[in-house]
Amino acid sequence: MENNRGQWGSTFGFIMAAVGSAVGLGNIWGFPYKCGANGGGAFVLVYLILVISVGVTTMLGELAIGRKTGRGAVGAYTSLSKKYTWIGYMGVASGFIIVGFYSVLGGIVLRYMLGFLMNLLGMSGFPAEGFFGAWIANMPGMLLFYAIFMIINIVIVMGGISGGIEKFSKIAMPALFAMLLIIIVYVACQPGAAEGYKYMWIPDFNYLFSNFFTVLKVAAGQMFFSLSLGMGCMITYGSYLSKSENLVRNSLIIPFSDTTVALMSGMCILPACAAYGMEYAGGPGLLFNTMQTVFTQGMGGTIGNIMGFMFYLLVLIAAITSSISLLEVCTAYLIDKRIEKGKDPQRVKMTVIMAVIAFVVGLPTALDGLGTNVAGGAWMNNPAEMFGLPVMTATADWLDFYDFLAEGVLMPLGAMIMSILIGWVFGTKKLIGEEVEVSAAKFTGAKFFDICFKFVVPVIMAIVLVAQITSFLG
Ligand code: PHE
């Protein structure tokens, strides 16, 4: 059965794949803009505390459930008890929703990378200004790049665990890291960059105390999205781990690496904004508007094109290694079902089926012009207009609508229920004894793990859930 499902080929390969899942648009886009808009250093401080208390424990919990049951999200919860199957379905639903909009965004990133590449080759890759607004209303272009990005996902996931996902991540992740480092060093040499570091590293406690709940909510939401938690992704990746892997060590390495890349990307983007006189708090426009201007006009010339090309290539890699993990959550569901029935997994076919469904689910995100609607040249209206709903963040465009469903509701709910299950129903002692300690020495953090699962994670997740819902509906 094990071999039929697939298994990671090496510890390094697994770590690259899991870090690849974690490091994504959330790190390179979400982290810097949320940090920029929520107090800089104050945000970083709260974020770090959350990673240590909630992130590491939840990671360990998910990997342990996955390896113990040897199943993807749905199968894993069913193995624990039939009563919990629905929690697994919530995960697969999040997978479809996120992989759809994620791939639309990935397609845009791909277009930017090609733009800079063409500039480098002496062709005109794109207009230096106003490109983003025009591009998101260019329906055939958006569709084409969305489709290309989805096909890249299919090709990798089709290759299987060690032959596809691991193989790609082992090369792509070190490359991403190297490119990010090069850009950071270049940016650090620009006059004026220091302001960006100061903003990011010196916490303003006055700001923190007067905005504590907002900072907590944004940081916590960002943290578990960034670590790919709460929707069965790490359960699925854990299910391909061999019993000889040390789960505790991996549960430290993955969040540590993910956080390092988030901080590095902050140290690339915030000082770059400072050096070239751009807004930190540019919000979602940061990745596409602000950064394009940084490269084309701030840095300018050939160096701007080289840095721009490298930057969007690394964002592309980050996006691909995350979206393949999302597609894998969906694919693993079908594969587990087939194996249960004693059938051949047929990974290639199952991958294509799930990717096609995900593509259809994600289509509205590509077709509403990210909220510009039919009036702005898009082919579809936003959820508010289509369904006659009041205009709120969650209905203003399909991207926000899906983000609300997945990141706002399903994921915090999933993480909360999982922690309650582990903490109160299943018991951390049992999980530790039966899974965590099978391949490693005595787990010294058992007490901490127990308290986190019983109290810290459920409470933080409940806060996130309530806060997300109120802010999206606001
Ligand atoms: N962690 C990814 C990011 O930061 C997103 C993701 C969420 C991937 C959930 C898989 C599962 O962009």
Short mmCIF file of C-alpha atoms and ligand atoms in Angstrom, two decimals:
data_model
loop_
_atom_site.label_atom_id
_atom_site.label_comp_id
_atom_site.label_asym_id
_atom_site.label_seq_id
_atom_site.Cartn_x
_atom_site.Cartn_y
_atom_site.Cartn_z
CA MET A 1 0.00 0.00 0.00
CA GLU A 2 2.79 2.41 0.98
CA ASN A 3 4.59 2.12 -2.31
CA ASN A 4 1.41 2.38 -4.24
CA ARG A 5 0.70 5.80 -2.75
CA GLY A 6 4.28 7.04 -3.03
CA GLN A 7 6.85 8.16 -0.50
CA TRP A 8 9.46 10.88 -0.15
CA GLY A 9 12.86 9.79 -1.44
CA SER A 10 14.97 11.56 1.17
CA THR A 11 14.73 13.80 4.22
CA PHE A 12 16.18 16.72 2.29
CA GLY A 13 13.65 16.17 -0.49
CA PHE A 14 10.75 16.10 1.95
CA ILE A 15 11.95 19.25 3.68
CA MET A 16 12.33 21.10 0.38
CA ALA A 17 8.83 20.03 -0.66
CA ALA A 18 7.25 20.98 2.67
CA VAL A 19 9.13 24.27 2.87
CA GLY A 20 8.13 24.76 -0.77
CA SER A 21 4.50 24.35 0.17
CA ALA A 22 4.86 26.77 3.05
CA VAL A 23 6.91 29.38 1.19
CA GLY A 24 4.55 30.96 -1.29
CA LEU A 25 2.76 34.13 -2.22
CA GLY A 26 1.91 34.33 1.48
CA ASN A 27 5.57 34.92 2.33
CA ILE A 28 6.69 37.06 -0.53
CA TRP A 29 3.56 39.10 -0.98
CA GLY A 30 1.33 38.73 2.08
CA PHE A 31 3.99 39.03 4.76
CA PRO A 32 5.65 42.25 3.56
CA TYR A 33 2.40 44.03 2.80
CA LYS A 34 0.69 42.98 6.03
CA CYS A 35 3.83 43.87 7.96
CA GLY A 36 3.94 47.19 6.13
CA ALA A 37 0.31 47.95 6.92
CA ASN A 38 0.30 46.74 10.53
CA GLY A 39 3.06 48.43 12.41
CA GLY A 40 6.22 46.87 11.00
CA GLY A 41 8.29 45.65 13.95
CA ALA A 42 5.23 45.23 16.17
CA PHE A 43 3.78 42.86 13.61
CA VAL A 44 7.03 40.92 13.27
CA LEU A 45 7.23 40.43 17.04
CA VAL A 46 3.70 39.06 17.36
CA TYR A 47 4.23 36.91 14.28
CA LEU A 48 7.34 35.28 15.72
CA ILE A 49 5.64 34.49 19.03
CA LEU A 50 2.76 32.90 17.15
CA VAL A 51 5.02 30.76 14.96
CA ILE A 52 6.72 29.32 18.03
CA SER A 53 3.58 28.72 20.08
CA VAL A 54 0.98 27.82 17.49
CA GLY A 55 2.82 27.15 14.24
CA VAL A 56 5.35 24.58 15.39
CA THR A 57 2.83 22.58 17.43
CA THR A 58 0.16 22.53 14.74
CA MET A 59 2.80 21.49 12.21
CA LEU A 60 3.83 18.59 14.43
CA GLY A 61 0.19 17.63 14.96
CA GLU A 62 -0.59 17.58 11.24
CA LEU A 63 2.55 15.68 10.23
CA ALA A 64 1.90 13.13 12.99
CA ILE A 65 -1.73 12.56 11.97
CA GLY A 66 -0.65 12.17 8.36
CA ARG A 67 2.10 9.69 9.01
CA LYS A 68 0.09 7.75 11.58
CA THR A 69 -2.85 7.21 9.24
CA GLY A 70 -0.91 7.11 5.99
CA ARG A 71 -3.74 8.96 4.25
CA GLY A 72 -4.50 12.36 2.80
CA ALA A 73 -6.81 14.85 4.55
CA VAL A 74 -10.11 12.98 4.16
CA GLY A 75 -8.72 9.49 4.68
CA ALA A 76 -6.72 10.61 7.70
CA TYR A 77 -9.71 12.01 9.58
CA THR A 78 -11.81 9.00 8.59
CA SER A 79 -9.12 6.69 9.98
CA LEU A 80 -9.26 8.53 13.29
CA SER A 81 -13.02 8.13 13.33
CA LYS A 82 -15.78 8.12 10.71
CA LYS A 83 -17.38 10.96 12.66
CA TYR A 84 -14.57 13.29 11.55
CA THR A 85 -14.58 12.69 7.81
CA TRP A 86 -16.20 16.08 7.20
CA ILE A 87 -13.16 17.88 8.60
CA GLY A 88 -11.10 16.25 5.85
CA TYR A 89 -13.64 17.38 3.27
CA MET A 90 -13.28 20.93 4.53
CA GLY A 91 -9.58 20.62 3.78
CA VAL A 92 -10.13 19.33 0.26
CA ALA A 93 -12.67 22.10 -0.35
CA SER A 94 -10.09 24.67 0.78
CA GLY A 95 -7.60 23.00 -1.54
CA PHE A 96 -9.83 23.50 -4.58
CA ILE A 97 -10.69 27.06 -3.65
CA ILE A 98 -7.12 28.14 -2.95
CA VAL A 99 -5.45 26.34 -5.84
CA GLY A 100 -7.87 28.09 -8.19
CA PHE A 101 -7.22 31.68 -7.17
CA TYR A 102 -3.60 30.92 -6.39
CA SER A 103 -3.07 29.77 -9.96
CA VAL A 104 -4.70 32.89 -11.35
CA LEU A 105 -2.21 34.93 -9.33
CA GLY A 106 0.57 32.56 -10.37
CA GLY A 107 -0.36 33.23 -13.99
CA ILE A 108 0.03 36.97 -13.43
CA VAL A 109 3.43 36.39 -11.83
CA LEU A 110 4.45 34.32 -14.85
CA ARG A 111 3.42 37.20 -17.13
CA TYR A 112 5.58 39.63 -15.14
CA MET A 113 8.56 37.31 -15.25
CA LEU A 114 8.22 37.00 -19.03
CA GLY A 115 7.85 40.77 -19.28
CA PHE A 116 11.20 41.32 -17.63
CA LEU A 117 12.78 38.52 -19.62
CA MET A 118 11.61 40.10 -22.87
CA ASN A 119 12.90 43.47 -21.75
CA LEU A 120 16.25 41.84 -21.14
CA LEU A 121 16.24 40.34 -24.61
CA GLY A 122 15.65 43.75 -26.11
CA MET A 123 11.94 43.28 -26.81
CA SER A 124 9.38 45.40 -25.10
CA GLY A 125 8.01 43.15 -22.35
CA PHE A 126 5.35 45.48 -21.01
CA PRO A 127 4.63 49.15 -20.45
CA ALA A 128 6.51 50.47 -17.44
CA GLU A 129 3.41 52.03 -15.96
CA GLY A 130 -0.23 51.10 -15.59
CA PHE A 131 0.39 47.56 -16.75
CA PHE A 132 -1.35 45.79 -13.91
CA GLY A 133 -4.68 47.57 -14.36
CA ALA A 134 -4.69 46.82 -18.07
CA TRP A 135 -3.57 43.22 -17.66
CA ILE A 136 -6.26 42.15 -15.21
CA ALA A 137 -8.92 43.32 -17.66
CA ASN A 138 -7.24 41.50 -20.55
CA MET A 139 -9.38 38.39 -20.42
CA PRO A 140 -7.70 36.22 -23.08
CA GLY A 141 -4.30 37.00 -21.53
CA MET A 142 -5.44 36.24 -18.00
CA LEU A 143 -7.03 32.98 -19.14
CA LEU A 144 -4.01 31.89 -21.12
CA PHE A 145 -1.57 32.45 -18.27
CA TYR A 146 -3.95 30.89 -15.76
CA ALA A 147 -4.12 27.80 -17.97
CA ILE A 148 -0.35 27.65 -18.43
CA PHE A 149 0.21 27.87 -14.69
CA MET A 150 -2.33 25.11 -14.06
CA ILE A 151 -0.65 22.90 -16.67
CA ILE A 152 2.71 23.37 -14.92
CA ASN A 153 1.00 22.14 -11.73
CA ILE A 154 -0.45 19.14 -13.48
CA VAL A 155 2.86 18.11 -15.02
CA ILE A 156 4.63 18.18 -11.64
CA VAL A 157 1.90 16.52 -9.55
CA MET A 158 1.42 13.86 -12.21
CA GLY A 159 5.04 12.85 -11.65
CA GLY A 160 4.17 11.68 -8.15
CA ILE A 161 5.67 12.33 -4.73
CA SER A 162 9.36 11.60 -5.16
CA GLY A 163 9.39 11.75 -8.97
CA GLY A 164 7.44 14.99 -9.34
CA ILE A 165 6.91 17.18 -6.28
CA GLU A 166 10.17 16.30 -4.55
CA LYS A 167 12.26 16.41 -7.69
CA PHE A 168 11.05 19.88 -8.60
CA SER A 169 11.29 21.28 -5.07
CA LYS A 170 14.83 20.01 -4.52
CA ILE A 171 16.10 22.18 -7.35
CA ALA A 172 13.65 25.06 -7.21
CA MET A 173 13.82 25.89 -3.50
CA PRO A 174 17.59 26.36 -3.24
CA ALA A 175 17.42 28.46 -6.43
CA LEU A 176 14.69 30.62 -4.90
CA PHE A 177 16.77 31.15 -1.80
CA ALA A 178 19.87 32.13 -3.76
CA MET A 179 18.01 34.62 -5.94
CA LEU A 180 16.32 36.21 -2.93
CA LEU A 181 19.70 36.60 -1.28
CA ILE A 182 21.18 38.31 -4.35
CA ILE A 183 18.34 40.83 -4.49
CA ILE A 184 18.56 41.52 -0.74
CA VAL A 185 22.27 42.30 -1.05
CA TYR A 186 21.70 44.54 -4.05
CA VAL A 187 18.90 46.42 -2.31
CA ALA A 188 21.00 46.76 0.85
CA CYS A 189 23.60 48.69 -1.14
CA GLN A 190 21.10 51.34 -2.23
CA PRO A 191 21.05 54.66 -0.37
CA GLY A 192 17.94 55.06 1.78
CA ALA A 193 17.37 51.32 2.29
CA ALA A 194 18.06 51.60 6.02
CA GLU A 195 14.67 53.19 6.67
CA GLY A 196 13.03 49.95 5.56
CA TYR A 197 15.03 47.82 8.00
CA LYS A 198 14.28 50.18 10.85
CA TYR A 199 10.59 50.04 10.13
CA MET A 200 10.64 46.28 10.04
CA TRP A 201 12.86 45.55 13.02
CA ILE A 202 12.13 48.18 15.63
CA PRO A 203 8.78 47.42 17.27
CA ASP A 204 6.66 50.42 18.09
CA PHE A 205 5.07 49.31 21.37
CA ASN A 206 2.64 52.21 21.45
CA TYR A 207 1.31 51.04 18.12
CA LEU A 208 1.16 47.46 19.35
CA PHE A 209 -0.79 48.26 22.51
CA SER A 210 -3.34 50.41 20.79
CA ASN A 211 -3.87 47.96 17.90
CA PHE A 212 -3.24 44.67 19.65
CA PHE A 213 -6.19 42.67 18.39
CA THR A 214 -5.85 43.79 14.82
CA VAL A 215 -2.16 42.90 14.81
CA LEU A 216 -2.88 39.55 16.48
CA LYS A 217 -5.63 38.68 14.03
CA VAL A 218 -3.67 39.61 10.92
CA ALA A 219 -0.47 37.94 12.15
CA ALA A 220 -2.26 34.74 13.20
CA GLY A 221 -4.18 34.46 9.93
CA GLN A 222 -1.01 35.09 7.98
CA MET A 223 0.94 32.58 10.09
CA PHE A 224 -1.19 29.53 9.46
CA PHE A 225 -1.82 30.36 5.82
CA SER A 226 1.89 30.78 5.37
CA LEU A 227 2.65 27.47 7.06
CA SER A 228 0.04 25.67 4.92
CA LEU A 229 -1.81 24.61 8.07
CA GLY A 230 -5.48 24.01 8.79
CA MET A 231 -6.48 22.37 5.54
CA GLY A 232 -4.79 19.00 5.54
CA CYS A 233 -1.82 19.90 3.39
CA MET A 234 0.78 18.93 5.98
CA ILE A 235 -1.32 15.88 6.86
CA THR A 236 -1.07 14.84 3.23
CA TYR A 237 2.68 15.54 3.00
CA GLY A 238 3.17 13.75 6.34
CA SER A 239 1.42 10.69 4.98
CA TYR A 240 4.30 10.15 2.56
CA LEU A 241 6.90 10.18 5.33
CA SER A 242 8.71 7.05 6.41
CA LYS A 243 8.48 5.94 10.03
CA SER A 244 12.17 6.61 10.49
CA GLU A 245 11.79 10.37 10.01
CA ASN A 246 12.16 12.57 13.06
CA LEU A 247 8.88 14.50 13.16
CA VAL A 248 9.90 16.92 15.89
CA ARG A 249 12.98 18.05 14.03
CA ASN A 250 11.04 18.51 10.81
CA SER A 251 8.32 20.46 12.63
CA LEU A 252 10.98 22.90 13.72
CA ILE A 253 12.83 23.14 10.42
CA ILE A 254 9.76 23.85 8.26
CA PRO A 255 8.38 26.83 10.25
CA PHE A 256 11.90 28.13 10.81
CA SER A 257 12.65 28.12 7.08
CA ASP A 258 9.26 29.53 6.18
CA THR A 259 9.68 32.38 8.64
CA THR A 260 13.21 33.03 7.46
CA VAL A 261 12.01 33.44 3.89
CA ALA A 262 9.13 35.69 4.99
CA LEU A 263 11.59 37.90 6.90
CA MET A 264 14.01 37.85 3.98
CA SER A 265 11.32 38.90 1.60
CA GLY A 266 10.42 41.72 3.98
CA MET A 267 14.10 42.68 3.93
CA CYS A 268 14.01 42.71 0.16
CA ILE A 269 10.75 44.58 -0.41
CA LEU A 270 10.51 47.10 2.46
CA PRO A 271 14.04 48.57 2.04
CA ALA A 272 13.51 48.62 -1.73
CA CYS A 273 10.36 50.67 -1.21
CA ALA A 274 12.25 52.94 1.19
CA ALA A 275 15.17 53.40 -1.19
CA TYR A 276 12.99 54.30 -4.16
CA GLY A 277 10.43 56.34 -2.28
CA MET A 278 7.49 53.93 -2.51
CA GLU A 279 4.69 53.25 -0.03
CA TYR A 280 5.09 50.24 2.28
CA ALA A 281 1.44 50.02 3.00
CA GLY A 282 0.56 49.68 -0.66
CA GLY A 283 -1.62 46.70 0.25
CA PRO A 284 -2.17 44.01 -2.34
CA GLY A 285 -0.80 46.28 -5.08
CA LEU A 286 2.66 45.86 -3.57
CA LEU A 287 3.65 42.79 -5.55
CA PHE A 288 2.46 43.92 -8.95
CA ASN A 289 2.33 47.72 -9.00
CA THR A 290 4.91 48.87 -6.49
CA MET A 291 7.55 46.26 -7.22
CA GLN A 292 7.30 46.68 -10.97
CA THR A 293 7.93 50.39 -10.53
CA VAL A 294 10.85 49.64 -8.20
CA PHE A 295 12.52 47.57 -10.93
CA THR A 296 11.62 49.53 -14.04
CA GLN A 297 11.97 53.04 -12.66
CA GLY A 298 13.74 52.87 -9.31
CA MET A 299 16.58 50.58 -10.36
CA GLY A 300 15.98 51.06 -14.05
CA GLY A 301 18.00 49.92 -17.07
CA THR A 302 19.55 46.50 -17.45
CA ILE A 303 20.11 45.99 -13.74
CA GLY A 304 16.43 46.72 -13.11
CA ASN A 305 15.46 44.15 -15.73
CA ILE A 306 17.80 41.54 -14.32
CA MET A 307 16.60 42.07 -10.75
CA GLY A 308 12.98 42.19 -11.91
CA PHE A 309 13.35 38.95 -13.84
CA MET A 310 14.99 37.22 -10.87
CA PHE A 311 12.41 38.55 -8.46
CA TYR A 312 9.39 37.37 -10.43
CA LEU A 313 11.08 34.07 -11.19
CA LEU A 314 11.54 33.44 -7.50
CA VAL A 315 7.95 34.45 -6.80
CA LEU A 316 6.90 32.06 -9.55
CA ILE A 317 8.84 29.21 -7.97
CA ALA A 318 7.33 30.02 -4.58
CA ALA A 319 3.85 29.98 -6.11
CA ILE A 320 4.37 26.71 -7.97
CA THR A 321 5.77 24.75 -5.02
CA SER A 322 2.74 25.89 -2.99
CA SER A 323 0.07 25.27 -5.57
CA ILE A 324 1.33 21.76 -6.30
CA SER A 325 0.84 20.97 -2.61
CA LEU A 326 -2.71 22.27 -2.82
CA LEU A 327 -3.42 20.20 -5.91
CA GLU A 328 -1.86 17.21 -4.16
CA VAL A 329 -4.36 17.54 -1.29
CA CYS A 330 -7.17 17.16 -3.85
CA THR A 331 -5.43 14.42 -5.88
CA ALA A 332 -4.54 12.38 -2.78
CA TYR A 333 -8.22 12.23 -1.94
CA LEU A 334 -9.05 10.38 -5.16
CA ILE A 335 -5.95 8.23 -4.99
CA ASP A 336 -6.70 7.11 -1.42
CA LYS A 337 -10.23 6.23 -2.44
CA ARG A 338 -8.99 4.10 -5.31
CA ILE A 339 -6.40 2.32 -3.21
CA GLU A 340 -9.03 1.59 -0.56
CA LYS A 341 -11.09 -0.13 -3.22
CA GLY A 342 -8.05 -2.12 -4.27
CA LYS A 343 -7.71 -0.28 -7.57
CA ASP A 344 -4.62 1.08 -9.27
CA PRO A 345 -4.10 4.72 -8.15
CA GLN A 346 -3.87 6.10 -11.72
CA ARG A 347 -2.17 9.24 -10.50
CA VAL A 348 -1.93 10.88 -13.91
CA LYS A 349 -5.63 10.64 -14.59
CA MET A 350 -6.61 11.65 -11.05
CA THR A 351 -4.34 14.69 -11.19
CA VAL A 352 -5.88 15.87 -14.43
CA ILE A 353 -9.43 15.38 -13.13
CA MET A 354 -8.76 17.39 -9.98
CA ALA A 355 -6.89 20.12 -11.83
CA VAL A 356 -9.76 20.54 -14.28
CA ILE A 357 -12.24 20.91 -11.42
CA ALA A 358 -9.90 23.37 -9.68
CA PHE A 359 -9.54 25.32 -12.94
CA VAL A 360 -13.29 25.69 -13.25
CA VAL A 361 -13.62 26.69 -9.58
CA GLY A 362 -10.92 29.34 -10.04
CA LEU A 363 -12.27 30.73 -13.34
CA PRO A 364 -14.31 33.58 -11.84
CA THR A 365 -11.13 34.91 -10.20
CA ALA A 366 -9.56 35.22 -13.63
CA LEU A 367 -12.67 36.57 -15.31
CA ASP A 368 -13.90 39.36 -13.03
CA GLY A 369 -10.79 41.46 -13.59
CA LEU A 370 -10.09 41.25 -9.84
CA GLY A 371 -13.17 43.36 -9.28
CA THR A 372 -13.10 45.64 -12.33
CA ASN A 373 -16.20 43.75 -13.50
CA VAL A 374 -17.91 43.77 -16.87
CA ALA A 375 -17.97 47.56 -16.82
CA GLY A 376 -14.16 47.57 -16.60
CA GLY A 377 -13.74 45.19 -19.54
CA ALA A 378 -13.91 41.90 -17.61
CA TRP A 379 -16.15 39.04 -18.64
CA MET A 380 -17.75 38.43 -15.29
CA ASN A 381 -19.14 40.44 -12.43
CA ASN A 382 -18.15 40.20 -8.81
CA PRO A 383 -20.15 38.07 -6.36
CA ALA A 384 -21.98 41.13 -5.01
CA GLU A 385 -23.40 42.07 -8.41
CA MET A 386 -23.97 38.51 -9.57
CA PHE A 387 -25.94 37.47 -6.54
CA GLY A 388 -27.33 40.86 -5.55
CA LEU A 389 -25.42 40.85 -2.26
CA PRO A 390 -24.36 43.94 -0.35
CA VAL A 391 -20.85 45.07 -1.28
CA MET A 392 -18.37 43.99 1.38
CA THR A 393 -14.72 42.97 1.24
CA ALA A 394 -15.83 39.36 0.83
CA THR A 395 -18.11 40.12 -2.14
CA ALA A 396 -16.19 42.91 -3.89
CA ASP A 397 -14.30 40.47 -6.12
CA TRP A 398 -14.03 36.72 -6.50
CA LEU A 399 -10.50 36.60 -5.17
CA ASP A 400 -11.59 38.10 -1.86
CA PHE A 401 -14.68 35.94 -1.82
CA TYR A 402 -12.65 32.75 -2.16
CA ASP A 403 -10.03 34.03 0.21
CA PHE A 404 -12.80 34.67 2.72
CA LEU A 405 -14.16 31.14 2.36
CA ALA A 406 -10.80 29.41 2.61
CA GLU A 407 -8.47 31.58 4.66
CA GLY A 408 -11.24 33.34 6.57
CA VAL A 409 -13.50 30.43 7.50
CA LEU A 410 -12.49 26.91 6.46
CA MET A 411 -8.83 27.04 7.47
CA PRO A 412 -9.13 28.59 10.96
CA LEU A 413 -12.11 26.35 11.60
CA GLY A 414 -10.16 23.31 10.43
CA ALA A 415 -7.15 24.20 12.59
CA MET A 416 -9.37 24.86 15.59
CA ILE A 417 -11.25 21.58 15.31
CA MET A 418 -8.05 19.65 14.72
CA SER A 419 -6.43 21.11 17.82
CA ILE A 420 -9.49 20.36 19.94
CA LEU A 421 -9.50 16.81 18.61
CA ILE A 422 -5.84 16.29 19.39
CA GLY A 423 -5.91 18.14 22.70
CA TRP A 424 -9.16 16.88 24.18
CA VAL A 425 -10.44 13.84 22.29
CA PHE A 426 -7.51 11.91 20.95
CA GLY A 427 -5.07 13.16 23.55
CA THR A 428 -1.58 14.46 22.88
CA LYS A 429 -0.08 11.65 24.99
CA LYS A 430 -1.42 9.07 22.61
CA LEU A 431 -0.27 10.94 19.53
CA ILE A 432 3.17 11.46 20.99
CA GLY A 433 3.54 7.89 22.18
CA GLU A 434 2.18 6.27 19.05
CA GLU A 435 3.68 8.51 16.44
CA VAL A 436 6.09 11.24 17.50
CA GLU A 437 8.32 9.04 19.61
CA VAL A 438 8.41 6.01 17.32
CA SER A 439 11.40 7.29 15.43
CA ALA A 440 12.99 9.63 17.92
CA ALA A 441 14.09 9.89 21.49
CA LYS A 442 11.71 10.96 24.22
CA PHE A 443 9.90 14.13 23.24
CA THR A 444 10.87 16.74 25.78
CA GLY A 445 8.33 19.31 24.62
CA ALA A 446 5.34 17.08 25.45
CA LYS A 447 3.90 19.34 28.15
CA PHE A 448 4.21 22.45 25.98
CA PHE A 449 2.63 20.59 23.06
CA ASP A 450 -0.26 19.52 25.29
CA ILE A 451 -0.97 23.03 26.60
CA CYS A 452 -0.77 24.48 23.10
CA PHE A 453 -3.25 21.98 21.70
CA LYS A 454 -5.66 22.18 24.60
CA PHE A 455 -5.74 25.94 25.01
CA VAL A 456 -3.48 28.17 22.92
CA VAL A 457 -4.32 26.95 19.41
CA PRO A 458 -8.12 26.73 19.89
CA VAL A 459 -8.29 30.18 21.47
CA ILE A 460 -6.09 31.86 18.88
CA MET A 461 -7.99 30.17 16.06
CA ALA A 462 -11.32 31.24 17.53
CA ILE A 463 -10.07 34.83 17.65
CA VAL A 464 -8.89 34.62 14.05
CA LEU A 465 -12.17 33.10 12.92
CA VAL A 466 -14.33 35.76 14.54
CA ALA A 467 -12.04 38.60 13.49
CA GLN A 468 -11.75 37.37 9.90
CA ILE A 469 -15.49 37.04 9.54
CA THR A 470 -16.16 40.49 10.96
CA SER A 471 -13.50 42.14 8.84
CA PHE A 472 -14.53 40.45 5.60
CA LEU A 473 -18.17 41.26 6.20
CA GLY A 474 -17.27 44.81 7.23
N1 PHE B 1 1.65 28.50 2.38
C1 PHE B 1 1.32 29.01 1.10
C2 PHE B 1 1.74 30.47 1.01
O1 PHE B 1 2.25 31.02 1.93
C3 PHE B 1 -0.13 28.87 0.78
C4 PHE B 1 -0.72 27.54 1.10
C5 PHE B 1 -1.76 27.44 1.99
C6 PHE B 1 -0.21 26.40 0.49
C7 PHE B 1 -2.29 26.22 2.31
C8 PHE B 1 -0.75 25.17 0.81
C9 PHE B 1 -1.77 25.08 1.73
O2 PHE B 1 1.57 31.11 0.01
#
